[in-house]
Structure formats: C-alpha cells, structure tokens
Amino acid sequence: MADLYEVSEVSEEDRRGFYNATTSTVTDMGAVGYGRSVRQTLARSPAILRRSDIDGLNIHVNRAAVVGDADGCDIRAAPGAVQFRDLARQSVSRLDRVDVTTLIVPRHSAPATLLTKRAHGLVIPPEVAGARLLSAQLTSLVELAELLSEGEVETAIQAALMIAVRITGLEVEIAEAEIAAIHRTVRRSASRYIEARLNALDSHIDGSAVAKAAGVSRATLYRAFDGEGGVNRYVQYRRLHHARRALRER
C-alpha cells in the first residue's frame, strides 16, 4: 500500500480497531482485487508519484461514498459508482470506509481513451446500467479468479476494459497528422489492389472488395480517397489511364 497511496486521516477510534483485509490476483494483463478497511484518505501525491513503481489505470468501485479531487477537480462518488484514475496523475480520495473492488492495468495495456485527462477522476453513477454491469463483472472476476486459468483471467480483464470504454462515452482524439498517415497507408493498399484488377482486365471493381483488400471499412476507404473525389472516381480515372495507354501502344 505504501507504494500505491499515502494513507491519512484515520481517527483514533479507527486506529484502535484498525483492520485491513485484501485479496488479489495478478497477471501480466493486470491485477484485480478486493479490499476492506476503516475510514481513511488515500492520496497519490507528488512524493508518491516520484517513488512509486506502480503506473497505469485504476478502475474501482467502492461501496461507500467517496469525495476528493483529481488534479484539482472535485470528485463526488456515491456508493457503487465506477471511478477512473490515471496512476501517473495526482489524486486524493476520502472514503467513508474502504469496501472496494479494483482493477489495475499497466499503462501499456490500458485503452488510450481511459488515460486521457478527461478520464482521470471520471465517475459513472451507480444508477447507470453500464456501471452496474462493470461492477458485477469485476466482482465476479475477483470471486472466481482462483478457479480460472491465467488466460481466462486476462480475457475477463479485456472484457472489463471494453465495457469501461463504452460506458465512459469518451473517444480517442487522433491528431490530423496521424489520420493523414493512416489514409496514405489505406490508399497505397487500395491502389495496389485496383491496379491488379485493372491489369487483369476486370470490368467491375467493387468498393467492398477494395475495402476488404485494404483491411478497412468502406467508410474509412471513402474518407481516404476524399481528395480524389472518392474511390469510385479514382477507379474511373485509373481505368481511363489504362485505356489511353492501351491505345498508345497499338
């Protein structure tokens, strides 16, 4: 715990009756666990961030109220809410009591959308059906983990992350330069396929077949050829080019 959080604000009464019960399962994909303890404050302070070896995404469900802040933004979570924390960012959580199910995923395994600044400190209320689904998924995984193979645990973690991405409603923002690079790659793959079909004197080149050859959806294919007036216009242009070349070679 000392490498994960600074613990403070434990009352004298709670110190006398202090308890801390935890269970966890760890794989290369991440760790799931359950913990119970007294009322306390848990902080990822600058000092903890400098010395901590734990980095990544923390998704947790506490069955008691939580207030605090994430990088200066207020957090108020009702019992049973799903909460998100980037462990490389500062946070403070004041828990009425610790009764928490947690998933911690290394940074390299976490979905990029859940590591954005917008996701840090995000709270999904317990009345949201997706929050209840994710809570049930994590609770079941903790309870069954010792009966599952490592591969099955990692598959369950991946499923939990898919649910988490869906319920946040967040989308990954891709830089224009990255989008342009993706579109160039799509155009190269699609163009090679189109040229091969034209050289084979194929009279019909279907957009769905071009998209499949390029390994993308039709929507992505059409966006990649926006500058050429669309993929069908590009095919027409290349077909005319081949026809002119054939006439010149006669």
XYZ file of N, CA and C in Angstrom, residues 115-238:
372
model
N -6.858 6.861 -20.451
C -5.685 7.502 -19.859
C -5.607 8.982 -20.212
N -6.662 9.505 -20.813
C -6.697 10.925 -21.125
C -7.002 11.728 -19.865
N -6.744 13.019 -19.926
C -7.019 13.887 -18.771
C -8.496 13.880 -18.435
N -9.349 13.770 -19.455
C -10.798 13.772 -19.218
C -11.248 12.552 -18.421
N -10.527 11.449 -18.567
C -10.935 10.221 -17.880
C -10.479 10.196 -16.421
N -9.416 10.932 -16.111
C -8.870 10.913 -14.749
C -9.857 11.561 -13.782
N -10.351 10.776 -12.827
C -11.325 11.280 -11.874
C -12.767 11.125 -12.317
N -12.972 10.550 -13.499
C -14.330 10.367 -14.005
C -15.114 9.418 -13.099
N -16.368 9.753 -12.876
C -17.251 8.937 -12.038
C -18.494 8.571 -12.845
N -18.807 7.289 -12.933
C -20.031 6.817 -13.576
C -20.998 6.427 -12.459
N -22.130 7.145 -12.308
C -23.047 6.909 -11.184
C -23.554 5.468 -11.145
N -23.864 4.989 -9.951
C -24.281 3.583 -9.803
C -25.625 3.274 -10.451
N -26.449 4.297 -10.707
C -27.744 4.024 -11.342
C -27.619 3.779 -12.837
N -26.451 4.064 -13.419
C -26.233 3.784 -14.841
C -26.073 2.274 -15.029
N -26.829 1.712 -15.976
C -26.810 0.251 -16.158
C -25.409 -0.258 -16.471
N -24.650 0.485 -17.285
C -23.289 0.067 -17.629
C -22.381 0.015 -16.412
N -22.584 0.922 -15.459
C -21.790 0.909 -14.225
C -22.102 -0.343 -13.412
N -23.370 -0.694 -13.339
C -23.748 -1.918 -12.607
C -23.183 -3.154 -13.291
N -23.178 -3.138 -14.636
C -22.617 -4.269 -15.380
C -21.130 -4.424 -15.089
N -20.386 -3.306 -15.146
C -18.945 -3.383 -14.904
C -18.654 -3.792 -13.461
N -19.431 -3.253 -12.526
C -19.248 -3.628 -11.120
C -19.466 -5.124 -10.924
N -20.515 -5.652 -11.540
C -20.795 -7.091 -11.426
C -19.697 -7.919 -12.075
N -19.177 -7.431 -13.210
C -18.106 -8.135 -13.912
C -16.856 -8.227 -13.041
N -16.472 -7.102 -12.434
C -15.271 -7.094 -11.598
C -15.460 -7.921 -10.330
N -16.642 -7.830 -9.733
C -16.910 -8.609 -8.521
C -16.845 -10.107 -8.816
N -17.456 -10.516 -9.914
C -17.423 -11.933 -10.290
C -16.001 -12.391 -10.592
N -15.235 -11.533 -11.244
C -13.863 -11.912 -11.580
C -13.029 -12.120 -10.321
N -13.163 -11.225 -9.350
C -12.425 -11.385 -8.095
C -12.812 -12.695 -7.406
N -14.102 -12.994 -7.399
C -14.589 -14.196 -6.706
C -14.154 -15.481 -7.398
N -14.042 -15.447 -8.729
C -13.765 -16.668 -9.494
C -12.318 -16.801 -9.952
N -11.508 -15.763 -9.716
C -10.164 -15.721 -10.292
C -9.321 -16.948 -9.969
N -9.420 -17.445 -8.738
C -8.585 -18.584 -8.356
C -9.010 -19.867 -9.064
N -10.206 -19.886 -9.635
C -10.688 -21.068 -10.361
C -10.412 -20.978 -11.857
N -9.948 -19.824 -12.301
C -9.721 -19.584 -13.724
C -8.256 -19.709 -14.076
N -7.989 -20.031 -15.355
C -6.607 -20.025 -15.825
C -6.164 -18.576 -16.004
N -4.862 -18.378 -16.133
C -4.351 -17.018 -16.335
C -4.922 -16.411 -17.614
N -5.029 -17.225 -18.648
C -5.588 -16.744 -19.909
C -7.036 -16.312 -19.762
N -7.794 -17.070 -18.966
C -9.204 -16.719 -18.743
C -9.330 -15.429 -17.937
N -8.453 -15.249 -16.953
C -8.468 -14.004 -16.178
C -8.147 -12.817 -17.082
N -7.152 -12.977 -17.944
C -6.767 -11.873 -18.823
C -7.870 -11.564 -19.835
N -8.562 -12.576 -20.312
C -9.701 -12.349 -21.212
C -10.797 -11.582 -20.491
N -11.052 -11.925 -19.238
C -12.074 -11.228 -18.448
C -11.666 -9.770 -18.212
N -10.369 -9.529 -17.992
C -9.894 -8.146 -17.823
C -10.109 -7.350 -19.106
N -9.808 -7.967 -20.246
C -10.036 -7.290 -21.525
C -11.511 -6.966 -21.720
N -12.382 -7.891 -21.336
C -13.820 -7.646 -21.445
C -14.238 -6.475 -20.554
N -13.670 -6.421 -19.349
C -13.989 -5.324 -18.431
C -13.539 -3.983 -19.013
N -12.393 -3.969 -19.655
C -11.900 -2.730 -20.261
C -12.789 -2.284 -21.417
N -13.295 -3.247 -22.183
C -14.210 -2.911 -23.274
C -15.486 -2.269 -22.729
N -16.000 -2.828 -21.642
C -17.194 -2.248 -21.017
C -16.871 -0.846 -20.497
N -15.707 -0.708 -19.877
C -15.313 0.587 -19.307
C -15.237 1.665 -20.374
N -14.625 1.346 -21.508
C -14.524 2.317 -22.601
C -15.913 2.721 -23.072
N -16.796 1.738 -23.187
C -18.146 2.008 -23.688
C -18.922 2.918 -22.745
N -18.848 2.679 -21.446
C -19.695 3.448 -20.523
C -19.170 4.863 -20.296
N -17.886 5.111 -20.555
C -17.369 6.474 -20.383
C -17.861 7.397 -21.483
N -18.120 6.844 -22.678
C -18.527 7.678 -23.799
C -17.400 8.513 -24.364
N -16.156 8.249 -23.923
C -15.019 9.027 -24.405
C -14.499 8.456 -25.716
N -14.011 9.301 -26.568
C -13.415 8.888 -27.831
C -11.973 9.350 -27.869
N -11.125 8.545 -28.508
C -9.718 8.906 -28.647
C -9.586 10.004 -29.697
N -8.884 11.067 -29.336
C -8.630 12.137 -30.282
C -7.336 11.829 -31.040
N -7.442 11.686 -32.352
C -6.280 11.366 -33.182
C -5.827 12.623 -33.906
N -4.546 12.917 -33.835
C -4.006 14.111 -34.480
C -4.180 14.027 -35.989
N -4.327 15.197 -36.630
C -4.536 15.231 -38.078
C -3.391 14.552 -38.825
N -2.163 14.719 -38.335
C -1.016 14.095 -38.998
C -1.116 12.577 -38.967
N -1.622 12.042 -37.849
C -1.780 10.596 -37.736
C -2.890 10.105 -38.657
N -3.978 10.866 -38.743
C -5.078 10.491 -39.641
C -4.588 10.485 -41.086
N -3.804 11.511 -41.454
C -3.275 11.595 -42.822
C -2.386 10.406 -43.131
N -1.568 9.999 -42.158
C -0.680 8.846 -42.360
C -1.484 7.563 -42.554
N -2.555 7.416 -41.762
C -3.428 6.242 -41.910
C -4.054 6.219 -43.291
N -4.538 7.362 -43.739
C -5.187 7.436 -45.052
C -4.202 7.145 -46.180
N -2.957 7.588 -46.031
C -1.945 7.272 -47.059
C -1.719 5.772 -47.154
N -1.658 5.120 -46.007
C -1.472 3.666 -45.991
C -2.655 2.961 -46.646
N -3.865 3.428 -46.342
C -5.069 2.838 -46.939
C -5.047 3.029 -48.447
N -4.690 4.228 -48.916
C -4.666 4.494 -50.363
C -3.645 3.611 -51.072
N -2.482 3.414 -50.448
C -1.462 2.557 -51.077
C -1.973 1.129 -51.236
N -2.557 0.594 -50.172
C -3.070 -0.782 -50.235
C -4.202 -0.901 -51.246
N -5.125 0.059 -51.203
C -6.260 0.030 -52.127
C -5.798 0.195 -53.576
N -4.841 1.083 -53.790
C -4.355 1.337 -55.160
C -3.686 0.106 -55.755
N -2.931 -0.623 -54.920
C -2.299 -1.853 -55.418
C -3.356 -2.856 -55.857
N -4.405 -2.975 -55.094
C -5.478 -3.908 -55.449
C -6.171 -3.447 -56.735
N -6.482 -2.168 -56.826
C -7.166 -1.637 -58.002
C -6.312 -1.834 -59.258
N -5.023 -1.548 -59.166
C -4.138 -1.727 -60.314
C -4.079 -3.188 -60.751
N -4.052 -4.098 -59.777
C -4.004 -5.522 -60.108
C -5.275 -5.953 -60.837
N -6.425 -5.441 -60.390
C -7.685 -5.801 -61.048
C -7.774 -5.200 -62.453
N -7.277 -3.967 -62.612
C -7.291 -3.344 -63.939
C -6.355 -4.066 -64.897
N -5.201 -4.466 -64.405
C -4.259 -5.213 -65.248
C -4.831 -6.569 -65.658
N -5.734 -7.107 -64.812
C -6.389 -8.376 -65.135
C -7.634 -8.164 -65.982
N -7.859 -6.904 -66.404
C -8.997 -6.529 -67.266
C -10.332 -6.811 -66.578
N -10.358 -6.609 -65.288
C -11.592 -6.788 -64.525
C -12.544 -5.638 -64.859
N -13.733 -5.956 -65.327
C -14.668 -4.916 -65.754
C -15.427 -4.286 -64.595
N -15.428 -4.939 -63.442
C -16.165 -4.409 -62.289
C -15.294 -4.503 -61.047
N -15.029 -3.343 -60.440
C -14.246 -3.300 -59.205
C -15.166 -2.771 -58.114
N -15.517 -3.636 -57.178
C -16.485 -3.310 -56.137
C -15.805 -2.650 -54.946
N -16.446 -1.591 -54.430
C -15.881 -0.870 -53.296
C -15.689 -1.753 -52.077
N -16.617 -2.677 -51.849
C -16.481 -3.583 -50.701
C -15.244 -4.456 -50.823
N -14.960 -4.916 -52.052
C -13.776 -5.750 -52.274
C -12.506 -4.941 -52.071
N -12.521 -3.676 -52.504
C -11.345 -2.812 -52.312
C -11.108 -2.590 -50.820
N -12.190 -2.309 -50.079
C -12.062 -2.092 -48.630
C -11.516 -3.334 -47.939
N -12.009 -4.510 -48.337
C -11.530 -5.766 -47.747
C -10.059 -5.974 -48.035
N -9.642 -5.663 -49.277
C -8.233 -5.824 -49.646
C -7.339 -4.878 -48.849
N -7.868 -3.684 -48.535
C -7.093 -2.704 -47.775
C -7.178 -2.946 -46.269
N -8.094 -3.845 -45.864
C -8.227 -4.180 -44.443
C -8.921 -3.112 -43.620
N -9.846 -2.351 -44.264
C -10.552 -1.285 -43.556
C -12.041 -1.353 -43.887
N -12.828 -0.548 -43.201
C -14.249 -0.444 -43.505
C -14.442 0.400 -44.763
N -15.623 0.306 -45.361
C -15.912 1.113 -46.544
C -15.889 2.600 -46.204
N -16.363 2.955 -45.005
C -16.362 4.359 -44.597
C -14.939 4.912 -44.536
N -14.010 4.128 -43.961
C -12.612 4.568 -43.886
C -12.009 4.659 -45.280
N -12.337 3.690 -46.136
C -11.835 3.708 -47.515
C -12.277 4.982 -48.234
N -13.550 5.327 -48.114
C -14.062 6.511 -48.811
C -13.435 7.792 -48.270
N -13.227 7.855 -46.949
C -12.572 9.038 -46.382
C -11.134 9.163 -46.875
N -10.455 8.021 -47.041
C -9.066 8.038 -47.508
C -8.946 8.583 -48.924
N -10.020 8.450 -49.725
C -9.989 8.905 -51.123
C -10.791 10.195 -51.335
N -11.061 10.922 -50.255
C -11.795 12.180 -50.380
C -11.097 13.147 -51.339
N -9.765 13.201 -51.250
C -9.004 14.125 -52.093
C -9.070 13.809 -53.571
N -9.426 12.574 -53.919
C -9.552 12.150 -55.316
C -11.004 12.145 -55.774
N -11.905 12.672 -54.933
C -13.316 12.674 -55.283
C -14.020 11.376 -54.961
N -13.402 10.547 -54.161
C -13.994 9.263 -53.787
C -13.312 8.110 -54.505
N -13.487 6.905 -53.953
C -12.796 5.746 -54.504
C -13.330 5.390 -55.887
N -14.630 5.577 -56.129
C -15.174 5.261 -57.449
C -14.610 6.191 -58.520
N -14.462 7.464 -58.186
C -13.865 8.409 -59.134
C -12.413 8.028 -59.417
N -11.704 7.583 -58.372
C -10.314 7.170 -58.556
C -10.232 5.967 -59.487
N -11.143 4.995 -59.309
C -11.164 3.817 -60.180
C -11.423 4.243 -61.636
N -12.367 5.158 -61.840
C -12.656 5.647 -63.191
C -11.428 6.300 -63.814
N -10.746 7.111 -63.032
C -9.538 7.790 -63.517
C -8.471 6.777 -63.918
N -8.251 5.776 -63.072
C -7.225 4.775 -63.376
C -7.654 3.914 -64.564
